[in-house]
Structure formats: structure tokens, C-alpha cells
Short mmCIF file of C-alpha atoms and ligand atoms in Angstrom, two decimals:
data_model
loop_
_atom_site.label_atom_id
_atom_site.label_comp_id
_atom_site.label_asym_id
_atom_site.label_seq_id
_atom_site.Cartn_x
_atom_site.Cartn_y
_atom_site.Cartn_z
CA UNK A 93 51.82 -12.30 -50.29
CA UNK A 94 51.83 -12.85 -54.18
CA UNK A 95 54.97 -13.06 -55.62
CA UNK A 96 55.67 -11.12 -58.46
CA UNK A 97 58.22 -10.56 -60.85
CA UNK A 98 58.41 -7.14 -61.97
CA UNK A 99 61.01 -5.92 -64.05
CA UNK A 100 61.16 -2.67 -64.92
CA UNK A 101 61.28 -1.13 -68.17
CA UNK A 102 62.74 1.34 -69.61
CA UNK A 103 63.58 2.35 -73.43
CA UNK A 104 66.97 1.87 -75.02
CA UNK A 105 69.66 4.55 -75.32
CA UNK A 106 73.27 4.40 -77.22
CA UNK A 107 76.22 3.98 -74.21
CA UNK A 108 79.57 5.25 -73.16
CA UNK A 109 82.64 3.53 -72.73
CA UNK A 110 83.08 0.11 -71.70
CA UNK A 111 84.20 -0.36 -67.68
CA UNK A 112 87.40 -2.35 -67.00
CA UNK A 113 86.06 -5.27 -64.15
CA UNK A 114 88.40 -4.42 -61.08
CA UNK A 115 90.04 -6.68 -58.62
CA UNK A 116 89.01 -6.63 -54.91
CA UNK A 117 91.15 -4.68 -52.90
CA UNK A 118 93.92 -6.35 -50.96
CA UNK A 119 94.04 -3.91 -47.71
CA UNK A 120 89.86 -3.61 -47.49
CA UNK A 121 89.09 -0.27 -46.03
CA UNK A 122 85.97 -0.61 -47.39
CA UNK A 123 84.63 -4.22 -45.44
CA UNK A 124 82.43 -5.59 -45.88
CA UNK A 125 82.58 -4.56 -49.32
CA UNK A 126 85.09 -6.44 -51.13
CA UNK A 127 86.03 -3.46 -53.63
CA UNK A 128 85.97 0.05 -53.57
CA UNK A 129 82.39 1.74 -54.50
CA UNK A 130 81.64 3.37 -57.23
CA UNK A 131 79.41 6.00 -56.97
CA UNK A 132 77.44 8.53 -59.23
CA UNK A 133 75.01 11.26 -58.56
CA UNK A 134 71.14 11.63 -58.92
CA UNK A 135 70.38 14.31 -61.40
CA UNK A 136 66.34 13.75 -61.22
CA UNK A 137 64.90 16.92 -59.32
CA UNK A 138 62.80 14.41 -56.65
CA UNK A 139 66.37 13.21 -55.32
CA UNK A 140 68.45 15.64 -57.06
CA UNK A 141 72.54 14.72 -55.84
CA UNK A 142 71.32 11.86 -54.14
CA UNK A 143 74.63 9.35 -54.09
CA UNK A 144 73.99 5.92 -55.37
CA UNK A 145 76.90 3.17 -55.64
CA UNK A 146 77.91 0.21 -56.54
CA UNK A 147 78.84 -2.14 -53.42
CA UNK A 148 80.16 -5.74 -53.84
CA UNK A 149 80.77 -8.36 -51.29
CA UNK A 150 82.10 -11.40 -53.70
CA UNK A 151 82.00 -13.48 -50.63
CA UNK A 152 78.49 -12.75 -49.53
CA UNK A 153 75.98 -15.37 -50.26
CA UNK A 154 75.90 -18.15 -53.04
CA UNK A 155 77.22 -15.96 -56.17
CA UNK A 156 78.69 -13.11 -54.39
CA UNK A 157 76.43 -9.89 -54.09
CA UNK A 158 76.56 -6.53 -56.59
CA UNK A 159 73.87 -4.10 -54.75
CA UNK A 160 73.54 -0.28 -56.75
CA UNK A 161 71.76 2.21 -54.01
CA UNK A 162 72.53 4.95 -52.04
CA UNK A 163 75.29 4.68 -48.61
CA UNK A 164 72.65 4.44 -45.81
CA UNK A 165 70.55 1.30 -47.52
CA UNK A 166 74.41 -0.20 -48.29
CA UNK A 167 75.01 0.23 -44.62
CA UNK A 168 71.58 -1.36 -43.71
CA UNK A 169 72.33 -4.35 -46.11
CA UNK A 170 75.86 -4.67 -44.74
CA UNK A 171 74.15 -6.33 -41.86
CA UNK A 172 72.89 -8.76 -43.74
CA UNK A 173 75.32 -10.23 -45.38
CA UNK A 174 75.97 -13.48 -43.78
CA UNK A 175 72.51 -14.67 -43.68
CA UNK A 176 71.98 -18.31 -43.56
CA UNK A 177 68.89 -18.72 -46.11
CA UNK A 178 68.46 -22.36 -44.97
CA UNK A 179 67.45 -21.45 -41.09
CA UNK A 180 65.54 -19.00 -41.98
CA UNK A 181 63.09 -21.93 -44.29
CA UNK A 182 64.05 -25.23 -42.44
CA UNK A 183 63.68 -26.71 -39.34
CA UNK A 184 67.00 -28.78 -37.70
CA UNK A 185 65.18 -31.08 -39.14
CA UNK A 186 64.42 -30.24 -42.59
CA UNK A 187 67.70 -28.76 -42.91
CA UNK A 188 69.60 -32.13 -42.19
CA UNK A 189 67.18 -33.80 -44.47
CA UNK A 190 67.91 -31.20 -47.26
CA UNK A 191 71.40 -31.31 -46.59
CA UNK A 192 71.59 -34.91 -47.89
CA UNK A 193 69.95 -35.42 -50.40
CA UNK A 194 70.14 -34.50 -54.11
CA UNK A 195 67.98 -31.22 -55.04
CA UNK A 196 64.52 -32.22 -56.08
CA UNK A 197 64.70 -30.34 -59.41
CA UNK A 198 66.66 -29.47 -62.57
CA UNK A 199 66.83 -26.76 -65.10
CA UNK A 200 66.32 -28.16 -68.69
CA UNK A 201 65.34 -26.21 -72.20
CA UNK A 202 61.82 -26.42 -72.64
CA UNK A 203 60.46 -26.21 -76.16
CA UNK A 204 58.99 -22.50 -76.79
CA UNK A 205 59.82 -21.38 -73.05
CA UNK A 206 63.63 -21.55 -73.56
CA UNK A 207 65.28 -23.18 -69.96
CA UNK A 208 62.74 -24.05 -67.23
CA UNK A 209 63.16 -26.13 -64.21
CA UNK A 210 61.55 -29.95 -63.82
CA UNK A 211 61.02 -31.66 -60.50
CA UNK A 212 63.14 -34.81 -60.34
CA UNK A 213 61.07 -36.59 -57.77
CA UNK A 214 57.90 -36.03 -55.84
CA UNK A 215 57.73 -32.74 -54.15
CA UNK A 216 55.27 -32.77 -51.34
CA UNK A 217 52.38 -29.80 -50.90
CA UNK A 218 54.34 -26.59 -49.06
CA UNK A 219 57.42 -28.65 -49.39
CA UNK A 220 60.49 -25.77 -49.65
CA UNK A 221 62.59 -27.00 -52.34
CA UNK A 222 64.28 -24.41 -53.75
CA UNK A 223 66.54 -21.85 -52.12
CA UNK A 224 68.38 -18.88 -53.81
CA UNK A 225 70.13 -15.55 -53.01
CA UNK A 226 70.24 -12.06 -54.89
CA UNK A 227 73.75 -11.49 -57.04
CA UNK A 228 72.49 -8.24 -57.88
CA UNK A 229 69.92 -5.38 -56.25
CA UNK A 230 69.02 -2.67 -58.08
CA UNK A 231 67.45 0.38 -56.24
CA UNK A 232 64.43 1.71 -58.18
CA UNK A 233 64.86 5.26 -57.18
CA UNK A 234 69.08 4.70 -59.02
CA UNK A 235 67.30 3.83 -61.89
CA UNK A 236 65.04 7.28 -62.01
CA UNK A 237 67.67 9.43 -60.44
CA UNK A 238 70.45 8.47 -62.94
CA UNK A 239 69.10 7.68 -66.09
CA UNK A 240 68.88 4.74 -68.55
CA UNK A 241 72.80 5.39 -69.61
CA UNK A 242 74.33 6.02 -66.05
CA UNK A 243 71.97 3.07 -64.73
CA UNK A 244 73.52 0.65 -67.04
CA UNK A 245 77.16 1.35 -66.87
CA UNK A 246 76.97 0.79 -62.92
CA UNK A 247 74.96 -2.30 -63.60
CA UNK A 248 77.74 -3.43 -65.68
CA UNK A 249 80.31 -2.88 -63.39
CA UNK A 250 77.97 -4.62 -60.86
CA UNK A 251 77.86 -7.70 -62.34
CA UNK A 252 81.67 -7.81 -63.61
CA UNK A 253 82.28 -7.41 -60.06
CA UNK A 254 80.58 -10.82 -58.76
CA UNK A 255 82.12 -14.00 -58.23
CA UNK A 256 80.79 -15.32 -61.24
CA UNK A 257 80.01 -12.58 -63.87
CA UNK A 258 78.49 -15.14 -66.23
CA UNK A 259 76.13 -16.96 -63.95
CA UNK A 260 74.21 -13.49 -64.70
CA UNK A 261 75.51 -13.30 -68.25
CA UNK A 262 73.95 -16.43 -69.25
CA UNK A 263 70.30 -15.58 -68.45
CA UNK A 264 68.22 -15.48 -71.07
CA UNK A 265 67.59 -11.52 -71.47
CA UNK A 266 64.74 -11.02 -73.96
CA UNK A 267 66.99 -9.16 -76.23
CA UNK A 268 70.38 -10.63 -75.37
CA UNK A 269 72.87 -11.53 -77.61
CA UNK A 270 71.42 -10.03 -81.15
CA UNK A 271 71.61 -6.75 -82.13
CA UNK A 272 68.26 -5.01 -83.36
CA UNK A 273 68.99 -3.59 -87.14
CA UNK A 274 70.04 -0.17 -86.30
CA UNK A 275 70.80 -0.83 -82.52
CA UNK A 276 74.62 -0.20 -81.50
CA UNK A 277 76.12 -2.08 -78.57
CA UNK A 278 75.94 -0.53 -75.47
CA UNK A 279 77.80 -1.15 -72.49
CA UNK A 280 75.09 -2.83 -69.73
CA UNK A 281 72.80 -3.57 -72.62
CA UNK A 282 72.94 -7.31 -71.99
CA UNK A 283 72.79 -7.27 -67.95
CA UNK A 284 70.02 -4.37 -68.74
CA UNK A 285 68.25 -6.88 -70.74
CA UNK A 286 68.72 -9.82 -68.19
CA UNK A 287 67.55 -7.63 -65.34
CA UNK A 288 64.46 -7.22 -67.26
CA UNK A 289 63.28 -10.47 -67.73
CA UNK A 290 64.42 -11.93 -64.86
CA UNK A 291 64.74 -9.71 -61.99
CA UNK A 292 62.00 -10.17 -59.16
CA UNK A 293 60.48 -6.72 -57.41
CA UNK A 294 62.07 -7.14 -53.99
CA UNK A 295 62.82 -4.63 -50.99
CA UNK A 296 65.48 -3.49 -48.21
CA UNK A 297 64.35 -1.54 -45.70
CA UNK A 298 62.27 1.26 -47.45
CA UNK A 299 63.45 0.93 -50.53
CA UNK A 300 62.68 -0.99 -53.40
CA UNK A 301 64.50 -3.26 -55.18
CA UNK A 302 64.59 -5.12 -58.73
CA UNK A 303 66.23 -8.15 -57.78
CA UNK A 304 68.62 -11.17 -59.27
CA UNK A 305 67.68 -14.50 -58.40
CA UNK A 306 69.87 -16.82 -60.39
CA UNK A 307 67.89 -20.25 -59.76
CA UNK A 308 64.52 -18.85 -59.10
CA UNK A 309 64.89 -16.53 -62.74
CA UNK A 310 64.98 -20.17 -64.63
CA UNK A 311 61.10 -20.62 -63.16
CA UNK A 312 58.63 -20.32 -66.13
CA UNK A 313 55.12 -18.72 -65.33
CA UNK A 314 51.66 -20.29 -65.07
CA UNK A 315 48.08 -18.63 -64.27
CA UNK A 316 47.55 -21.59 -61.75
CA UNK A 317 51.12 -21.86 -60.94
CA UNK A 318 52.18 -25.30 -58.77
CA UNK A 319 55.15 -23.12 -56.49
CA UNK A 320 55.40 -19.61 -54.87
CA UNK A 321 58.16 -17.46 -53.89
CA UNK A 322 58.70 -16.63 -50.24
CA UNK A 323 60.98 -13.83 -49.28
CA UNK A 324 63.28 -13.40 -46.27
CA UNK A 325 62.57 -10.45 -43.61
CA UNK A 326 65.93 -8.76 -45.35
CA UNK A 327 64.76 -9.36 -49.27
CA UNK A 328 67.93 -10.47 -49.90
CA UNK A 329 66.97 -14.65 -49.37
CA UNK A 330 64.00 -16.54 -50.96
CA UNK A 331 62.61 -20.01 -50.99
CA UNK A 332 60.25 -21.61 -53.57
CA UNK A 333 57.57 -24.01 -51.54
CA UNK A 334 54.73 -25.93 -53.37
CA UNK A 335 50.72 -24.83 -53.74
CA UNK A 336 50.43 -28.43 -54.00
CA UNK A 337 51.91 -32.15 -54.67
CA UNK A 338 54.19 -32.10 -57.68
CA UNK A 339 55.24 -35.12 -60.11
CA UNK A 340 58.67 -36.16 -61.11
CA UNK A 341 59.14 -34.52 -64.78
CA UNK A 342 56.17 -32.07 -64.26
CA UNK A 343 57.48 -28.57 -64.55
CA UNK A 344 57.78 -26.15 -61.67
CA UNK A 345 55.74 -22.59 -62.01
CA UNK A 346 55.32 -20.05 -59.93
CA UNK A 347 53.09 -16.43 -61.31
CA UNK A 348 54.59 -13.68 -62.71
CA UNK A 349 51.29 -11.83 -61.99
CA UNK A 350 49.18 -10.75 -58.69
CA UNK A 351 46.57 -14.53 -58.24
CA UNK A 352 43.09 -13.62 -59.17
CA UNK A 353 42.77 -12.19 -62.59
CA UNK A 354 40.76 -12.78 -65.34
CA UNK A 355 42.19 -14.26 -68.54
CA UNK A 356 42.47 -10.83 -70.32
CA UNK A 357 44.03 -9.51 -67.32
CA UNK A 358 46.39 -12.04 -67.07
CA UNK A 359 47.56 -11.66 -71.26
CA UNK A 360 47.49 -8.20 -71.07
CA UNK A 361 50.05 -8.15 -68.01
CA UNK A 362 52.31 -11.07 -69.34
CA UNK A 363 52.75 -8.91 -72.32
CA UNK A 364 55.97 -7.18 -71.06
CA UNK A 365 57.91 -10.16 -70.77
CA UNK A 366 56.69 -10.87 -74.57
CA UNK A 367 55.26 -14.50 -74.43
CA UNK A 368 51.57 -15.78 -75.05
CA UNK A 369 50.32 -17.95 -71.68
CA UNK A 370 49.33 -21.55 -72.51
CA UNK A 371 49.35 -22.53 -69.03
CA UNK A 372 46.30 -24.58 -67.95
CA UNK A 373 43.91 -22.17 -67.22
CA UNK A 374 44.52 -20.05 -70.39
CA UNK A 375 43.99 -23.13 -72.14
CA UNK A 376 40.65 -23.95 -70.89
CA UNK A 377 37.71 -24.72 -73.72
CA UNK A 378 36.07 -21.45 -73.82
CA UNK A 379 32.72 -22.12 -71.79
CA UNK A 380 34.87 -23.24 -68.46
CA UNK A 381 37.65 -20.01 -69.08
CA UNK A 382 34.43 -17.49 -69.43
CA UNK A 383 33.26 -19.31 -66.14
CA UNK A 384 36.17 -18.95 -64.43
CA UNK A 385 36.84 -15.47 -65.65
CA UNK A 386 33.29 -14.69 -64.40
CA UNK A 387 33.84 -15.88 -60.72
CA UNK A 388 37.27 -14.09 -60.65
CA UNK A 389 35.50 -10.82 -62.00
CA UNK A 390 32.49 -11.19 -59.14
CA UNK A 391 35.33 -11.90 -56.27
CA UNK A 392 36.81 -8.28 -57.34
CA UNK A 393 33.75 -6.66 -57.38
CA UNK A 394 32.41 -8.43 -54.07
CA UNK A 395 36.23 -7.36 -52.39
CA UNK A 396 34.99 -3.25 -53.14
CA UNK A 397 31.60 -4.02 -51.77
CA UNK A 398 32.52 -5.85 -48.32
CA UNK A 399 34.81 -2.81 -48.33
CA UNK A 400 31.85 -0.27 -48.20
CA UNK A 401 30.29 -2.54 -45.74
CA UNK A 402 32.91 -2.48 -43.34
CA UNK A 403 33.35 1.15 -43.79
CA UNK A 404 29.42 1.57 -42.60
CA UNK A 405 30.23 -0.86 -40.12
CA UNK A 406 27.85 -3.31 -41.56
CA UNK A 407 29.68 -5.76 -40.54
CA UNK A 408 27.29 -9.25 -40.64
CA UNK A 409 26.05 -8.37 -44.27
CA UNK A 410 29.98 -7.89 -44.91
CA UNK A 411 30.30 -11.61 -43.56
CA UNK A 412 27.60 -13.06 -45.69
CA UNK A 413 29.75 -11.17 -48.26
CA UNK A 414 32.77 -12.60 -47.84
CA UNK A 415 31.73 -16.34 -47.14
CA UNK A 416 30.72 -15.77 -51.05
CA UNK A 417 33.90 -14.69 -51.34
CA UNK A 418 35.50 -17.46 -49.55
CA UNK A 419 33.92 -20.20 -51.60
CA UNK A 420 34.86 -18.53 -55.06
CA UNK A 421 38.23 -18.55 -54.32
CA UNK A 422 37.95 -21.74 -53.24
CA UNK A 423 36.23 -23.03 -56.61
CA UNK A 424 39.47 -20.87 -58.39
CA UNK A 425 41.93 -22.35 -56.08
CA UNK A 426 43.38 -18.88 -54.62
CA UNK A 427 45.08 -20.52 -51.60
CA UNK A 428 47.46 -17.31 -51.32
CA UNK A 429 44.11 -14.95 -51.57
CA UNK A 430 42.55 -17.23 -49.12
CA UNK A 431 44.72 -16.84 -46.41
CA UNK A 432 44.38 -12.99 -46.68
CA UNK A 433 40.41 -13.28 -47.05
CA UNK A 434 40.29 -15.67 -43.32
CA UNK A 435 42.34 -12.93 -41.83
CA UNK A 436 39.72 -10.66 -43.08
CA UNK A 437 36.20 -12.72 -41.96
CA UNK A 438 38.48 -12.88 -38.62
CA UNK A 439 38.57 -9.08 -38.27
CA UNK A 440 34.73 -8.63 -39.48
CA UNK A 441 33.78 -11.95 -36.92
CA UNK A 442 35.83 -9.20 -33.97
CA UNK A 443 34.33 -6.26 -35.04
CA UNK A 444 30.95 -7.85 -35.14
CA UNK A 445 31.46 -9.14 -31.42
CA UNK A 446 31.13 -12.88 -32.73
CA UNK A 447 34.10 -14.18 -31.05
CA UNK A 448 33.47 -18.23 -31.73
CA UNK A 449 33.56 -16.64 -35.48
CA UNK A 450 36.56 -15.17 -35.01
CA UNK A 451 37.93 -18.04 -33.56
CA UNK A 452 37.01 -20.29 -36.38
CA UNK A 453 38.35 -18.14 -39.33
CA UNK A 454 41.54 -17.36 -37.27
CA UNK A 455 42.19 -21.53 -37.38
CA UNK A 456 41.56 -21.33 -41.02
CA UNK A 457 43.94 -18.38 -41.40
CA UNK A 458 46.63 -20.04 -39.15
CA UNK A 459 46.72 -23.41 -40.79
CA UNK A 460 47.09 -22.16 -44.15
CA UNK A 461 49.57 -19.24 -43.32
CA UNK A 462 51.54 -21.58 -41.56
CA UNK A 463 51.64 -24.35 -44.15
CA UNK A 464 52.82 -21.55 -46.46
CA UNK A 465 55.11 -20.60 -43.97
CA UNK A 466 54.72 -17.36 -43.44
CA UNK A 467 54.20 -17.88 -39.38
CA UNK A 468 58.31 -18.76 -39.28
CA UNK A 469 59.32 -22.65 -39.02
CA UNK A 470 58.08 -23.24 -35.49
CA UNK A 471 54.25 -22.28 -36.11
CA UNK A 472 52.81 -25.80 -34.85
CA UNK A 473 54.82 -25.98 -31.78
CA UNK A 474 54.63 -22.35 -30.58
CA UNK A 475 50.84 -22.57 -30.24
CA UNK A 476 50.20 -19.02 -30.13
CA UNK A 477 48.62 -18.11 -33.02
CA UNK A 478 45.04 -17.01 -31.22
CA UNK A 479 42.85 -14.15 -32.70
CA UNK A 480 44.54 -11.51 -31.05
CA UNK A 481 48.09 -12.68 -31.97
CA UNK A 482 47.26 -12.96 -35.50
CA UNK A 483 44.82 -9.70 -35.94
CA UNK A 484 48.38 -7.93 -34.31
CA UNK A 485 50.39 -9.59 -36.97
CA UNK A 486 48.50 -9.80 -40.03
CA UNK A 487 45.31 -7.74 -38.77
CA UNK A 488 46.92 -4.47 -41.45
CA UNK A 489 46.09 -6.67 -44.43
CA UNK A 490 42.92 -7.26 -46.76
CA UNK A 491 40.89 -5.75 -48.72
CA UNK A 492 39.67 -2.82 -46.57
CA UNK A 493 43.22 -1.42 -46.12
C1 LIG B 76 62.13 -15.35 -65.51
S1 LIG B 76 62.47 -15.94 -67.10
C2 LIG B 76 62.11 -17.63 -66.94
C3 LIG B 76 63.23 -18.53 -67.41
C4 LIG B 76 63.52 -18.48 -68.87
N1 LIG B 76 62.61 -19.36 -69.61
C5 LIG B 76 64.95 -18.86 -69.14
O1 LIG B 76 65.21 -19.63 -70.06
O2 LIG B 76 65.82 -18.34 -68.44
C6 LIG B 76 61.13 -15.22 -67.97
C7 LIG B 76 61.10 -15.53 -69.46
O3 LIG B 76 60.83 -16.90 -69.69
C8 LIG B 76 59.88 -17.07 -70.75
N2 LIG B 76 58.64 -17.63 -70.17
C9 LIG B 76 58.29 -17.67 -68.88
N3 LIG B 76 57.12 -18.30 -68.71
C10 LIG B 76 56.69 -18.65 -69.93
C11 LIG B 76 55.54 -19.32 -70.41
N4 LIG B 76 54.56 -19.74 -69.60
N5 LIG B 76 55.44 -19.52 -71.75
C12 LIG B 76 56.40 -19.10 -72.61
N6 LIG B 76 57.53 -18.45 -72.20
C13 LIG B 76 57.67 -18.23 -70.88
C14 LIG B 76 59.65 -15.69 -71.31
O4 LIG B 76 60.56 -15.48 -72.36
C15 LIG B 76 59.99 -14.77 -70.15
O5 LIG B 76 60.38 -13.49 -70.60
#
């Protein structure tokens, strides 16, 4: 459920020639596609003359879409390509509302952070105010198969292709735009570079994905962030919704990081995109951040111990375990944790035959997964969300997995 942002890293090489954009094809054999692919070879021995291309539909989605993976996930996101992001978030209703009015947010430089994005009015708790589509998919096993050199001249090519080459161009790639003393210009360098600070981990069907988000990459990170992202079924949609009420002017945040570490954790892991946190919760007097750090450090080791207790089918003390549970994250405000940990007591509650339990922690679960909106747009009328019909749906997840 925790969104993350993961892009991935790799070291610098020296790079080829540059790649000419092309023009989509007048006489398409290759629909949905817009141009021809351009395909390369895996060389790594785990997927060794794999085929991985570069496919383009410039009239897909909001920017156009550049997608670099091998023919059978292209065929698989092919069906895909007219989705409608807005049903899939709104209601009629929500959508007609959203429809006419202004978005609720901006993007504006913020000092130290370089852009970020502001709320322009009130945005209510688990509002969705923020829709955005991939311009560019990048399949992780390309990038090992390929290489660093190989990888980048198809990204290249995948971003000339789009609609709107610079909407990705403009991003604010760690490294983008100067030269290192000693580094030569490579072709991809800067889209390598954007990709990397900006690109959220995503998936389509099996595979995963580093993924372009050209709205949602302008959101800055904080520990205790105010927004979350929420993916589409396909990977290829997202919507930003609100932990909680947010002011006009205040920024919007979502993490970069899985909820729940400790302040060490959380510096050490924000290190790769090469900025010190400030947010909030890093900057709490030392006395409240040690207590904080504390309760997060006692949830993780309570999660392994309900674990052994539900393995030894212990399953009352592993109740009494996670109620502590339930209340720490409470105190540390994990709403996204705490919807996983009431699916959890739900299962324990079944397992230990205590079925007004169950009952109980499944309304928990259900109110807050639907508020999130993870039980689709309908959750509140379809009235089905019992224990059974949630255990089937969401029963796979928590800590015991
Ligand atoms: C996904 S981008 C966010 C948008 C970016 N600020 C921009 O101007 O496009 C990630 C980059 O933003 C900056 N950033 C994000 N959150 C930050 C924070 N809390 N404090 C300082 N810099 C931050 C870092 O440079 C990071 O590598």
C-alpha cells in the first residue's frame, strides 16, 4: 500500500551516438504504436537475447506514452491504452465536480527543494486531487539485460518520441544540465538522470516498472507526508488523495520511503535522492524524535513476534499483541499501516473462532480502506465488505505473509 518512489541507480558510463527523434509513421502497421519499435537484445546471461523495445503511442494518455520492455508486456499494455484515469478515482459525481472547477494545487519553486506543488484551496481528508499518467515505463529487467549504455540510448529515443519531449526534459534530474569535471556528454544522460529522481517503482503485469509521472514527480517528500499515491489495476494511472485536511498555501507531500521507520532509517534511505529531511518529524526536539523513534522501533519488533505467534497458532496472545500494535501506530499516525494491521487482528479474531472480533476489526479495516480508496469508488453503496469478502480480498497481506 505505501507508495514509493524508487529510482534505480546505476553508475555513469561514456555514450554512443546521438539518435535522430523520428516521425510517426503515416501508414501504421504497427497500431497502436504510433512509430515503428526499436528494439535491442538482452546480453545478461539470466535473459540472455531477450528482445526489449521501444513502443510509443503519442496519442495515448495525457503526454503521449514511451514504454522500453520486451513484445509480450507491449502487447499486454496495448490494452491499456485508452484508460480513462478519472473513472477509475471518481464517482459521476466527483468527476462532474472535478471537471469544473480549477485544480486545487500548483507547482511553485520552493526554497532548498527546487519546484514543489502548493494546495490552492482547502483539500478535504481522502479528497483525490491530483491525477497523472506515465510518459515513460522503463522495464527493470531492460535495464539489467542491456546495460547502462544500451539502456540510455533507448531511453532517449523514448522520450524524443513523446508528444512533448520536454515536459520530461524539464524535470529536475539530480545531475541535469552540468557536466561533472571530467564527465563527457552522453546521449540519455539527462532523461537517465530525470528517471532517477523522479521515476516512481510501478508494475504491468509481472513485470516491474520505473515509472514517469510528470505532475506527481513535482511532489516533495515528508516523513509524515499529508498525500499518498494510489495506483491503477494497469500501473499505468495514479491519483494523489489526502492522509488528512490540507490548507491553502501548505505544501503537498507524499513519502518517498515505506511509513514506519525510525529517523535514521528514514536519512539513511533518503540519501539516494541526495537531500537532508527537514520535514516535521525529522525536525522534532530530540526527546519527542527518540520517543517516536522508540515506538516505531517496538511496532517492528512486536510485527516479528505476533508473527511467531501466529505461526504456533497462539493466536489470543497474538491479539493482545497486536492491539499494542494498533495503538502505536495510532500514537505515530500510520493510517496506511493501520489498515493492513485491522486486516490482520481480523484474520487472528477468525482463526481464533472470535467472530464478533472479527467483525469489529473488519469495520475498522473497511472504513479506512475505503476512505483511502482502495475498495473502488462504490465501497459505501455496495455493502459487501463482510469478513469473508475482505479476508478473500485483502486476507494475503500483513505481517505474517
Ligand atoms: C521527485 S522530485 C520532487 C520534485 C523536485 N523538487 C522538482 O523540482 O522537480 C525529487 C527531488 O526533489 C528534492 N526533494 C524532494 N523532497 C525534498 C525535501 N523534503 N527536502 C529537500 N529536497 C527534496 C530532491 O532533490 C529530490 O531528489
Amino acid at each position: 500500500m505505501d507508495q514509493l518512489l524508487q529510482p534505480g541507480y546505476h553508475p555513469r558510463q561514456p555514450q554512443g551516438q546521438q539518435q535522430q527523434p523520428q516521425k510517426p509513421l503515416s501508414s501504421n502497421p504497427h497500431l497502436p504504436w504510433t512509430h515503428a519499435p526499436i528494439c535491442t537484445h538482452s546480453h545478461s546471461l539470466n535473459s540472455l537475447s531477450t528482445k526489449y523495445c521501444v513502443y510509443t503511442s503519442q496519442t495515448a494518455f495525457i503526454n503521449g506514452i514511451s514504454i522500453l520492455t520486451t513484445p509480450s508486456l507491449a502487447a499486454l499494455a496495448a490494452e491499456h491504452l485508452d484508460e480513462e484515469p478519472l473513472s477509475i478515482f471518481f464517482t459521476p459525481d466527483q468527476f462532474d465536480e472535478w471537471s469544473s472547477q480549477p485544480r486545487p494545487w500548483e507547482i511553485v519553486d520552493i526554497p532548498g527543494k527546487d519546484k514543489g506543488v502548493v494546495a490552492t484551496r482547502k483539500i478535504r481528508k481522502y479528497e483525490t486531487f491530483m491525477v497523472d499518467q506515465a510518459a515513460v515505463m522503463v522495464d527493470l529487467e531492460m535495464e539489467k539485460g542491456v546495460g547502462l549504455k544500451e539502456g540510455m540510448r533507448l531511453l532517449k529515443v523514448a522520450v524524443d518520441r513523446l508528444k512533448r519531449p520536454e515536459v520530461v526534459r524539464e524535470m529536475s534530474g539530480r545531475h541535469a544540465g552540468a557536466l561533472k569535471e571530467g564527465e563527457v556528454a552522453v546521449e540519455g544522460r539527462v532523461e537517465e538522470d530525470v528517471m532517477m529522481t523522479n521515476a516512481f517503482g510501478t508494475s504491468l503485469g509481472e513485470g516491474s516498472f520505473r515509472g514517469l509521472f510528470p505532475l506527481v514527480s513535482r511532489i516533495n517528500h515528508a516523513c509524515d507526508p499529508n498525500s499518498f499515491v494510489m495506483f491503477s489495476n494497469s500501473g499505468f494511472s495514479l491519483g494523489i488523495k489526502a492522509y488528512r485536511d490540507i490548507d491553502p498555501g501548505e505544501e503537498i507531500t507524499i513519502s518517498y520511503l515505506l511509513l514506519g521507520k525510525t529517523h535514521s532509517e528514514r536519512q539513511q534511505g533518503l540519501s539516494r535522492w541526495g537531500f537532508t529531511c527537514t520535514c516535521a518529524l525529522c525536525s522534532l526536539p530530540t526527546p519527542e524524535r527518540n520517543a517516536s523513534d522508540a515506538r516505531r522501533a517496538r511496532i517492528t519488533r512486536l510485527q516479528a513476534h505476533l508473527e511467531s505467534q501466529f505461526k504456533s497458532h497462539a493466536y489470543n496472545a497474538a491479539l493482545r499483541t497486536g492491539e499494542e500494535i494498533v495503538s502505536l501506530m495510532k500514537e505515530e499516525n500510520l493510517t496506511a499501516l493501520l489498515a493492513d494491521q485491522y486486516v490482520v487482528m481480523t484474520r487472528l479474531s477468525t482463526a481464533a473462532g472470535d467472530r464478533e472480533a472479527a467483525e469489529m476489526w473488519a469495520g475498522e479495516a473497511v472504513e479506512v480502506l475505503g476512505e483511502m480508496g482502495f475498495l473502488g469508488t462504490e465501497w459505501r453503496e455496495e455493502g459487501r465488505w463482510g469478513v469473508e469478502e475482505l479476508l478473500g480480498a485483502f486476507g494475503g497481506r500483513g505481517v505474517y505473509e
